[in-house]
Coordinates of C-alpha atoms in Angstrom, one line a residue:
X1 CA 89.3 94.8 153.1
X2 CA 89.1 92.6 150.0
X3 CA 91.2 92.9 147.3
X4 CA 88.3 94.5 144.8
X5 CA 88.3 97.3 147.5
X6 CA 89.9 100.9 146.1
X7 CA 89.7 104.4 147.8
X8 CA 88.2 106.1 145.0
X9 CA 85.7 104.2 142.7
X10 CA 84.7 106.0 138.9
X11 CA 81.7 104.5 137.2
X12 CA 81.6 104.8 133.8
X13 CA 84.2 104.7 130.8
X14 CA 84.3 108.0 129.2
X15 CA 85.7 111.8 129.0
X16 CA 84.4 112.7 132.7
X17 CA 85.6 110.0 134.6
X18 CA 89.4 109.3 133.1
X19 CA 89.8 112.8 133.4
X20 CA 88.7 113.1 136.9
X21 CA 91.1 110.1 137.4
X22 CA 93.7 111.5 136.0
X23 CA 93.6 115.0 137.9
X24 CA 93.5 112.9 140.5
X25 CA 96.7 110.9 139.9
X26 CA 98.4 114.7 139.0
X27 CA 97.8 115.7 142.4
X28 CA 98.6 112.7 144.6
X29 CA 99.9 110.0 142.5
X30 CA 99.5 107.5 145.5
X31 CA 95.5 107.3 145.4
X32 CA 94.2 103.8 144.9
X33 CA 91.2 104.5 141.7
X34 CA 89.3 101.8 140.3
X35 CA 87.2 102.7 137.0
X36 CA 84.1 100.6 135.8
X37 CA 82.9 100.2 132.5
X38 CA 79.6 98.7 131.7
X39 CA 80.7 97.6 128.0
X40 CA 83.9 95.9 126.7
X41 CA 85.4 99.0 125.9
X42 CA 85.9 102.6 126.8
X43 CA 84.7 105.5 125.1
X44 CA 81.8 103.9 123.6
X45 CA 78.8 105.8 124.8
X46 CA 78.8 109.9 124.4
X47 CA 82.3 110.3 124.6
X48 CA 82.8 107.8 121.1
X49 CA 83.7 110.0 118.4
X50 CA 80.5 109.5 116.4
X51 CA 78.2 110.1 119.3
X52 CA 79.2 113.4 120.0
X53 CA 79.5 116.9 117.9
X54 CA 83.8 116.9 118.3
X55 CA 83.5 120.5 118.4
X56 CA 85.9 122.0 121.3
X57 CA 82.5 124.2 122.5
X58 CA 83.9 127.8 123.4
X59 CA 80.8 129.4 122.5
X60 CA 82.3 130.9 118.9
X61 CA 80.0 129.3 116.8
X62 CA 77.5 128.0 118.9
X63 CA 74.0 130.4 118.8
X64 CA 72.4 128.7 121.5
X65 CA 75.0 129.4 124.1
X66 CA 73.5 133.1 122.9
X67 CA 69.9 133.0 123.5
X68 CA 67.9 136.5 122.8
X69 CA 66.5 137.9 125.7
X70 CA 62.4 139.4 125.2
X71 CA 64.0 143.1 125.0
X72 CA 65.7 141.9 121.7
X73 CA 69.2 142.0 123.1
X74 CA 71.7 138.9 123.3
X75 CA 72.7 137.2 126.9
X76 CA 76.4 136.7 126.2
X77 CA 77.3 135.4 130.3
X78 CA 77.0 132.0 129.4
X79 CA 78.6 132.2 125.8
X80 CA 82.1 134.5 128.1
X81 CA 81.3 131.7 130.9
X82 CA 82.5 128.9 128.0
X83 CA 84.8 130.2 126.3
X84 CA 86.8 130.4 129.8
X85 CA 86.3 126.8 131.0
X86 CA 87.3 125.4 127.1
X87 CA 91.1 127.3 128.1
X88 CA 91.0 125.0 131.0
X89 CA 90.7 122.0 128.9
X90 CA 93.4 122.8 127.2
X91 CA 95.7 123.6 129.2
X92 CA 95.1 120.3 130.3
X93 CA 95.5 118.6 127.2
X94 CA 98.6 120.6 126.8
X95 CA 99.9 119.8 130.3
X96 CA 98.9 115.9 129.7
X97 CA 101.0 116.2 126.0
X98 CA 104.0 117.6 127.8
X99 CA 104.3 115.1 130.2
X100 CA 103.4 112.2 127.3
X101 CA 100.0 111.3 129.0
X102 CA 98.8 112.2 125.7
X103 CA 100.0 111.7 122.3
X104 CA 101.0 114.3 119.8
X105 CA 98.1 116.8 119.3
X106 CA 97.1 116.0 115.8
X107 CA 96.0 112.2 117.1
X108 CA 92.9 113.5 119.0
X109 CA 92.6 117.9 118.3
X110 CA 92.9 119.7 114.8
X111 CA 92.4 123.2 114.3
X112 CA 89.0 124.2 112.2
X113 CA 87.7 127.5 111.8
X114 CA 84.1 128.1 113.7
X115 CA 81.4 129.3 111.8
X116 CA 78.3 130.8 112.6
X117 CA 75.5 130.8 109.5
X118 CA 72.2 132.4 109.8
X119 CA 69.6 133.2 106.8
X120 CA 66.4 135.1 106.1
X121 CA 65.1 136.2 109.5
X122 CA 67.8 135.7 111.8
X123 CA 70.0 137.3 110.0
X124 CA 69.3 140.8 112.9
X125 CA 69.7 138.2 115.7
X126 CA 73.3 137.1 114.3
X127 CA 74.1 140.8 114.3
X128 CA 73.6 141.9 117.3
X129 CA 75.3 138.6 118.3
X130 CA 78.7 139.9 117.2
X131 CA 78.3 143.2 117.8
X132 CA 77.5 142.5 121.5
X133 CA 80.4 139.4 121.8
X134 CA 83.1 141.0 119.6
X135 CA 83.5 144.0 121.8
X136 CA 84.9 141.2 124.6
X137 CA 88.8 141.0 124.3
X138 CA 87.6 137.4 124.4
X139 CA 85.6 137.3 120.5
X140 CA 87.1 140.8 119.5
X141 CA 88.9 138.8 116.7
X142 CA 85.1 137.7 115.4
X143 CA 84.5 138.7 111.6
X144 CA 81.0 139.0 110.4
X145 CA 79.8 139.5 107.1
X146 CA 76.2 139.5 104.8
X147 CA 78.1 139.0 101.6
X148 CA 77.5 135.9 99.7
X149 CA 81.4 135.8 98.0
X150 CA 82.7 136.3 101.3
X151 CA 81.1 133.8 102.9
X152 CA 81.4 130.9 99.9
X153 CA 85.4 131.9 100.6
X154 CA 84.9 130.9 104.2
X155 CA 82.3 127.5 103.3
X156 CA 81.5 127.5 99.6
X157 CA 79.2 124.6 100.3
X158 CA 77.1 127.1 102.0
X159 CA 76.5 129.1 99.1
X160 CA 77.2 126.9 95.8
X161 CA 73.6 126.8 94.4
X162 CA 71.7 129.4 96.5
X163 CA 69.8 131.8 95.4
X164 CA 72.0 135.9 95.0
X165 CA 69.1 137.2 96.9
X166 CA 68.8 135.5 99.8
X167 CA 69.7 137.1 102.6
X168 CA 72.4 135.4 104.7
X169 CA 75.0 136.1 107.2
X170 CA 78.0 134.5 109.0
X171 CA 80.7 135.0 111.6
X172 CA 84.3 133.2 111.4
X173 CA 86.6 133.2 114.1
X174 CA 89.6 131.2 114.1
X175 CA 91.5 129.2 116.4
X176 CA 88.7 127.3 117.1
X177 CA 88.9 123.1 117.3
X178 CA 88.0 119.9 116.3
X179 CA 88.1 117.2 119.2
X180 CA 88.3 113.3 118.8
X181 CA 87.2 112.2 122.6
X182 CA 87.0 108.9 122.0
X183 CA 90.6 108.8 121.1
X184 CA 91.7 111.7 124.1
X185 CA 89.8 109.0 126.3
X186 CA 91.5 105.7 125.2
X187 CA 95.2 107.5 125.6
X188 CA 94.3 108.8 129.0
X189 CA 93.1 105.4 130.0
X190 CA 96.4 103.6 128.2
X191 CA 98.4 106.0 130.3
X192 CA 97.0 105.6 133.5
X193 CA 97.1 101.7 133.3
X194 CA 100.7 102.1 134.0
X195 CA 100.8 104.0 136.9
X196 CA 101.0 102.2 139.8
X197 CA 97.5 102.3 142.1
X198 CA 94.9 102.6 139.2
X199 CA 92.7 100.0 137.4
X200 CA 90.2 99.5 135.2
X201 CA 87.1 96.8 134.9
X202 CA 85.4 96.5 131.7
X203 CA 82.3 94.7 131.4
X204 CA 81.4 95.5 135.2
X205 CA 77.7 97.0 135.5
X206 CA 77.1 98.3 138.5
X207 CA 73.4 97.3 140.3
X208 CA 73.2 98.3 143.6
X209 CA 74.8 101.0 146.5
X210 CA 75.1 100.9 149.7
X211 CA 75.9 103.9 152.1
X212 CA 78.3 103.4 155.0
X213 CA 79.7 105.0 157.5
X214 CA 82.7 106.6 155.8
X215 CA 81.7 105.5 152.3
X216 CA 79.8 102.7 150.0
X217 CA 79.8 99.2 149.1
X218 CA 79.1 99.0 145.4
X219 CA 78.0 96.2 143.4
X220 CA 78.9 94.7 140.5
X221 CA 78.1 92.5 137.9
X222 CA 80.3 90.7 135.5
X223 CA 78.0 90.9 131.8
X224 CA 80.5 88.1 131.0
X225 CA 79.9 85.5 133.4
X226 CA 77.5 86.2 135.5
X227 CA 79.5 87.2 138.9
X228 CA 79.0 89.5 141.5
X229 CA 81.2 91.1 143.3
X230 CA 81.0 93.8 145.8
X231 CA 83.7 96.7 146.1
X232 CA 84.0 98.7 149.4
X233 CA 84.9 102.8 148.2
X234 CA 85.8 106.2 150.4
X235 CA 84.3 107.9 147.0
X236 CA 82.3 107.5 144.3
X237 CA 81.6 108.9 140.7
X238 CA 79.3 108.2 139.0
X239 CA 79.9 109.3 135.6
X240 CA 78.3 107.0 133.2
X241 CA 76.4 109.3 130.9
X242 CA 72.4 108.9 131.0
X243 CA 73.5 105.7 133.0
X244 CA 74.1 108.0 136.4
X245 CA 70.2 108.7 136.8
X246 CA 69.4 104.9 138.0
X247 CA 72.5 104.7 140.2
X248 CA 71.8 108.6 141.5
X249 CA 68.6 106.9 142.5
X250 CA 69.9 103.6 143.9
X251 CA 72.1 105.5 146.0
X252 CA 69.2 107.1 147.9
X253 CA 70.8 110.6 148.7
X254 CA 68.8 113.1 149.4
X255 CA 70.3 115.9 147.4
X256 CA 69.3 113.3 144.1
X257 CA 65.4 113.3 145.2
X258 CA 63.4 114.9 142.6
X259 CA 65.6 114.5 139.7
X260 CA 64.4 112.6 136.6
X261 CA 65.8 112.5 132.7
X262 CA 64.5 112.9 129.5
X263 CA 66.4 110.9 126.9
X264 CA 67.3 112.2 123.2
X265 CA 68.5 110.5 120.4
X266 CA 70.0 111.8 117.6
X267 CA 71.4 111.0 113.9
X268 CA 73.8 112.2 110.9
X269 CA 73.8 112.4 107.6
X270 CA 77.6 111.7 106.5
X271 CA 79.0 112.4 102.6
X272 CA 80.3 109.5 101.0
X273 CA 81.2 112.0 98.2
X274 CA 84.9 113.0 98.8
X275 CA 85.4 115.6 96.2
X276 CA 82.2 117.3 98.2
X277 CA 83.9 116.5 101.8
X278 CA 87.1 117.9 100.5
X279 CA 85.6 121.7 99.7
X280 CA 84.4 122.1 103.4
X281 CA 87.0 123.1 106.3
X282 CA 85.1 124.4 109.0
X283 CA 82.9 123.6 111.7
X284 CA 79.4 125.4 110.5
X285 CA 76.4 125.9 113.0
X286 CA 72.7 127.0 112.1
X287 CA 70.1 128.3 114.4
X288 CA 67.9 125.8 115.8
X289 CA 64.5 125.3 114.8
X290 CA 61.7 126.4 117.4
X291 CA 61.3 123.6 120.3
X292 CA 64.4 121.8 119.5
X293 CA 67.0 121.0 122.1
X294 CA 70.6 121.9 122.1
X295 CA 71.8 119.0 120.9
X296 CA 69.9 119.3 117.5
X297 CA 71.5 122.9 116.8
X298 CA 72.0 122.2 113.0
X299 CA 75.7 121.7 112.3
X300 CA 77.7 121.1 109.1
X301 CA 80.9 119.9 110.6
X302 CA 84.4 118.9 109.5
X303 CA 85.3 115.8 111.4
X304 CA 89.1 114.6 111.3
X305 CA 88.6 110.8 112.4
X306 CA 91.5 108.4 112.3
X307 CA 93.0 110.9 110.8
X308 CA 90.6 110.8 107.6
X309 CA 88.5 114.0 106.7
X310 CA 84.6 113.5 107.1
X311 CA 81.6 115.8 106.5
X312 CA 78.7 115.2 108.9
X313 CA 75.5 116.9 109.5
X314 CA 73.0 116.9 111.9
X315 CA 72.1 115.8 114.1
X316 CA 68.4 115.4 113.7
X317 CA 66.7 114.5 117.1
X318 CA 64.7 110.8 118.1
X319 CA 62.9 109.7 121.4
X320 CA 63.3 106.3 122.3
X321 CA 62.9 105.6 126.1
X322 CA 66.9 104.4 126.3
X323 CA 69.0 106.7 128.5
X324 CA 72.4 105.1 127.0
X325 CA 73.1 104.0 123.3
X326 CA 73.8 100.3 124.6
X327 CA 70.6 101.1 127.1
X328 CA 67.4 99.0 128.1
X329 CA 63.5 100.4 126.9
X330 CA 62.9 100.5 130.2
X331 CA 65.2 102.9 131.6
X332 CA 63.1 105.7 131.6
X333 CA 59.9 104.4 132.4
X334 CA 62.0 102.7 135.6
X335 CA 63.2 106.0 136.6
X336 CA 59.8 107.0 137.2
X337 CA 59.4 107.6 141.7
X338 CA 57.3 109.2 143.5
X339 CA 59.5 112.2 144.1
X340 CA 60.1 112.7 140.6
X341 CA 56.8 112.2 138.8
X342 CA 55.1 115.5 138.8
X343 CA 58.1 117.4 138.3
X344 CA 58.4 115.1 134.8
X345 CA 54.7 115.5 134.1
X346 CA 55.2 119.1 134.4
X347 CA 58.0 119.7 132.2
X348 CA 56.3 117.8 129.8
X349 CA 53.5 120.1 129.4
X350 CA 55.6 123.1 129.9
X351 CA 57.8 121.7 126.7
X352 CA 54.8 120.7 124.2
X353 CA 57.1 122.4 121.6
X354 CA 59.7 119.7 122.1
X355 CA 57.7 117.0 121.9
X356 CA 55.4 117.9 118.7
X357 CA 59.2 118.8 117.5
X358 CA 60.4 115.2 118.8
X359 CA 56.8 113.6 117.0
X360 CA 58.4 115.2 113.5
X361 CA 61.5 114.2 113.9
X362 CA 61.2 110.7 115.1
X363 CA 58.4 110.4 111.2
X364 CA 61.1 112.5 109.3
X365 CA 62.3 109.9 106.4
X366 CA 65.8 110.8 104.6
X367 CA 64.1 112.3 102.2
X368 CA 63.0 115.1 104.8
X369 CA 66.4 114.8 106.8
X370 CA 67.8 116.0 103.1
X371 CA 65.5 119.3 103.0
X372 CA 66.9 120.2 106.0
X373 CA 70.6 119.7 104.7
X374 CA 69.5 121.3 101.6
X375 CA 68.9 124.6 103.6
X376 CA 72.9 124.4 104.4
X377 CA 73.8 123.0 101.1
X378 CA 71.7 123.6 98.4
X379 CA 70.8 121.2 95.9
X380 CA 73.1 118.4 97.8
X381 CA 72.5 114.9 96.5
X382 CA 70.4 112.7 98.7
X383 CA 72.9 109.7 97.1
X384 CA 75.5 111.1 98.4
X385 CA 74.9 111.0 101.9
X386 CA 74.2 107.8 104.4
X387 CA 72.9 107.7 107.9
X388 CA 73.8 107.0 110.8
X389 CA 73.3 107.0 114.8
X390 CA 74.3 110.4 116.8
X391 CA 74.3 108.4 120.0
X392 CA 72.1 109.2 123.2
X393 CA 71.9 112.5 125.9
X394 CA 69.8 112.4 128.6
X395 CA 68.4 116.0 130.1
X396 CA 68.3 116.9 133.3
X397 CA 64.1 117.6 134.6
X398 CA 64.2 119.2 138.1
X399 CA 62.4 122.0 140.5
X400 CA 62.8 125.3 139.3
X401 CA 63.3 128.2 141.9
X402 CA 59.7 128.4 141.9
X403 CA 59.0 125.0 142.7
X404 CA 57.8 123.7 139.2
X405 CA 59.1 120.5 137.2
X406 CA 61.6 122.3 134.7
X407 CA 64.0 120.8 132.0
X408 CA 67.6 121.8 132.1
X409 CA 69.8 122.0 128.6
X410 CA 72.6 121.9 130.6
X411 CA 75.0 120.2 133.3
X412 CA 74.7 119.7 136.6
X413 CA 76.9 118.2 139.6
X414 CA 75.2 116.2 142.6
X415 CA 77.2 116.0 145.9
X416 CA 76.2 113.9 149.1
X417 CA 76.2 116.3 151.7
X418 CA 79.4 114.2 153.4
X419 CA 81.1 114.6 150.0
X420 CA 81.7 110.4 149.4
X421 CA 79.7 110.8 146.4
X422 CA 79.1 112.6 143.3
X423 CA 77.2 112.1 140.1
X424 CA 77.0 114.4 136.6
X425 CA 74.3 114.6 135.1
X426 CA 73.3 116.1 131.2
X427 CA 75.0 116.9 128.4
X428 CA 75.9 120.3 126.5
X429 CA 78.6 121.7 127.0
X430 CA 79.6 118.4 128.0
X431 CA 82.8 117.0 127.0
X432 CA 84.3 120.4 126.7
X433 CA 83.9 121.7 129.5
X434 CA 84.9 118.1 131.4
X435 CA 88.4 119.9 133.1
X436 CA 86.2 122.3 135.3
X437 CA 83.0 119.8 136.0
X438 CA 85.6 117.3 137.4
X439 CA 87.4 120.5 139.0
X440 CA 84.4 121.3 140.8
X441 CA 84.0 117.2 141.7
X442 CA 87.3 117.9 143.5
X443 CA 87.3 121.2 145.0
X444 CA 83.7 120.3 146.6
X445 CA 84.8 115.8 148.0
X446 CA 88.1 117.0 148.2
X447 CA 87.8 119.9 150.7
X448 CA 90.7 118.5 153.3
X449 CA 93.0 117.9 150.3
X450 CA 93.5 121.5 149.1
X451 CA 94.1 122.9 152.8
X452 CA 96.6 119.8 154.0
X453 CA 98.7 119.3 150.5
X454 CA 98.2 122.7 148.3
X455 CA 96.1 120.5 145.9
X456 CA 95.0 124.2 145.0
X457 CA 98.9 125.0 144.3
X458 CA 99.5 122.0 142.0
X459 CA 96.3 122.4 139.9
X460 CA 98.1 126.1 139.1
X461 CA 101.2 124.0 138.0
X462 CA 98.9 121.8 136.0
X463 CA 96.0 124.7 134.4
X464 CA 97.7 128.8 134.9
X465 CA 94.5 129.9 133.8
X466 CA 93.2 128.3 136.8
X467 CA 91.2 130.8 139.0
X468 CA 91.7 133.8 136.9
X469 CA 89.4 135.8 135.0
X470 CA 90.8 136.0 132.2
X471 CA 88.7 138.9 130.6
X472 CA 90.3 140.8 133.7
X473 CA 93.6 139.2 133.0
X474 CA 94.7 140.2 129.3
X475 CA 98.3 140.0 129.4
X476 CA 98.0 136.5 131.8
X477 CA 95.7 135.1 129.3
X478 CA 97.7 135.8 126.3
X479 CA 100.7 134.8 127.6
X480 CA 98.7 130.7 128.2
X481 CA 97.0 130.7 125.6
X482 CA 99.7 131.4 123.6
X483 CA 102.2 128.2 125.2
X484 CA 98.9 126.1 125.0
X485 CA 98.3 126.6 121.1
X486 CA 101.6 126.2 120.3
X487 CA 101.7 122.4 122.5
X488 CA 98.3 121.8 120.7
X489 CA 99.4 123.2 117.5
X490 CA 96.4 125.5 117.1
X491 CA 96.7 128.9 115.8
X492 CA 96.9 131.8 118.6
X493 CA 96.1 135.5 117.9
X494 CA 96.9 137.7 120.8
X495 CA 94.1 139.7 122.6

């Protein structure tokens, strides 16, 4: 055993892996975890606080988490489905505060109202929306209103300048969040470099795996100088964003064969006008426009950065072939095998909606970027906004149930069969939900862990909401949540 060697190897510098690693270190603080970062710096891919939306998703705001079914009613499972698995995260970020693994709440989560905003012809679909979600304990505190004064007391920017006929509607609900992940990421990382057992490699890219027996030999290279060294694992992560679908690949598993990504950019438009950032306190999100993916769900978002107030909106989708920011042009026409080719080919031309919408976006100038805004906030002044780069996601394309190429908006988990290796791949809900993806990372590679030392015990300690439904559970849920706003400093309204 060399001394690069570590039992648990995490690829990748962002939200998913340091919180894996630090789950990890909560349940056995003894295990050996190395972490390897392609770039000088953590946090500087989706999880960097420009490259992501910084909304806590919890399904309160978000309409595509909502979809309407062909009968004209609203499929609320996932929307109930989120909102749970957002309590888990945090609880988490309240358990890591507690125990200072974290800094004081305000450094990295704010409170923001969530709103929802529809107009014109979507203004029945927003409707039935609430009437369908607020009759869960879970959204009953969801208030929903067609009237213009009401809603420019909730946003005014959403109603300054429109036209008093319009037809328009909105929910509120408080108690939802604003989340700096970037930030969460580098105080997770600061705190685990003191514990004894964990390091972390920046600069490393990893190039090659290779299965053994009772594990993998990884390699790296050093972007600095050239080096390569190889690191010996019992498990491996591979949490590096779009980044995972090459090494998911290089690994050669079986349970990764068929899988292929289709990269999205994506870009803001951010005020410069303070006197225009300072009348917006909410986190604002549209319906999306027909063919565009989830990550382009128009949003006019508060943004507390640094501690500085920001207005952002967006974002508006790109295709470039990159699967990270800090990517290669080749990346995804290298991910092209012969396992994965027809399933990408028929995707494509099950999704010609997507790309004419990708085509439009891609020859939008600012001047067309500013139309969109200007269905948000009317008459907004194309001076006082700038651009700039949303960052990079990367969609999952795989068989569908009926064997067909399909792509997926969503997350997804990939185990070896022997449990040694794991990979995430996609994005929304993403960073949210990161507690119960890397929960389910464990529970599944971890499988002799929760028998032989009541990992399953300790992650109770750690997350009470932890195996409960809470719907099912109202007085267990309100007496959590209630303990975790108050660590987090977020309003709580009993259900």
């Amino acid at each position: 055993m060399n001394s690069h060697d570590s039992e648990i190897v995490l690829i990748g510098g962002g939200v998913m892996s340091l919180t894996l690693a630090m789950i990890l270190k909560e349940l056995d603080s003894s295990l050996n975890i190395a972490v390897y970062e392609k770039l000088e710096d953590v946090a500087l891919e989706s999880s960097m606080v420009w490259n992501n939306a910084g909304t806590g998703h919890q399904a309160l705001c978000e309409l595509n988490y909502t979809p309407e079914n062909a009968d004209g009613s609203i499929q609320t499972t996932k929307a109930f489905a989120i909102n749970q698995l957002y309590e888990l995260s945090k609880e988490f970020y309240a358990h890591c505060i507690r125990k200072g693994l974290l800094k004081a709440p305000e450094t990295f989560i704010n409170p923001l109202p969530h709103i929802s905003f529809v107009f014109d012809g979507n203004v029945p679909f927003l409707k039935k929306r609430y009437e369908q979600l607020s009759a869960s304990p879970l959204f009953k505190n969801m208030l929903y209103t067609e009237n213009h004064e009401q809603i420019k007391e909730w946003a005014p920017l959403l109603i300054n300048g429109r036209e008093s006929n319009q037809r328009v509607a909105a929910t509120l609900i408080e108690g939802g969040t604003d989340v700096d992940f970037g930030e969460m990421v580098h105080q997770l990382r600061d705190s685990l470099s003191k514990m004894s057992g964990f390091a972390i490699f920046t600069n490393h890219k990893a190039i090659g795996l290779d299965k053994r027996s009772n594990g993998w030999d990884i390699r790296f290279k050093d972007t600095k100088n050239g080096t390569i060294k190889t690191v010996r694992t019992k498990f491996v992560f591979l949490g590096a964003g779009g980044g995972a679908f090459p090494l998911l690949q290089k690994s050669g598993i079986p349970e990764g064969k068929g899988y292929s990504g289709f990269p999205v950019g994506g870009l803001w438009l951010i005020c410069k006008n303070q006197e225009i950032v300072e009348q917006h306190n909410a986190k604002v999100y549209g319906k999306a426009s027909l063919g565009a993916p989830p990550m382009s769900l128009p949003h006019l978002d508060t943004r507390i950065i640094h501690g500085k107030k920001h207005l952002l909106f967006g974002p508006y989708a790109g295709f470039n072939t990159k699967f990270l920011k800090y990517g290669s042009w080749l990346d995804f026409p290298l991910s092209m095998r012969s396992d994965n080719w027809l399933p990408m080919l028929e995707a494509g031309m099950r999704n010609t909606s997507l790309t004419l919408y990708l085509i439009k976006q891609v020859l939008m100038g600012k001047r067309g970027r500013m139309k969109k805004l200007d269905q948000y906030v009317p008459n907004a002044n194309i001076d006082d906004w700038t651009e700039q780069f949303a960052g990079q996601r990367v969609q999952v394309i795989r068989r569908d149930a009926s064997g067909h190429g399909d792509l997926q908006f969503g997350t997804e988990v990939i185990t070896s069969s022997d449990g040694t290796l794991a990979a995430l791949l996609g994005a929304s809900p993403g960073a949210s939900t990161a507690v119960d993806i890397m929960l389910q990372v464990v529970r599944t590679c971890f499988k002799e862990r929760f028998q032989k030392d009541d990992w399953e015990g300790k992650l109770r300690e750690m997350l009470p909401s932890y195996g409960f439904e809470l719907e099912e559970h109202i007085k267990h849920f309100n007496d959590n949540r209630s303990k975790t706003a108050e660590t987090l400093k977020i309003p709580f309204v009993a259900i």
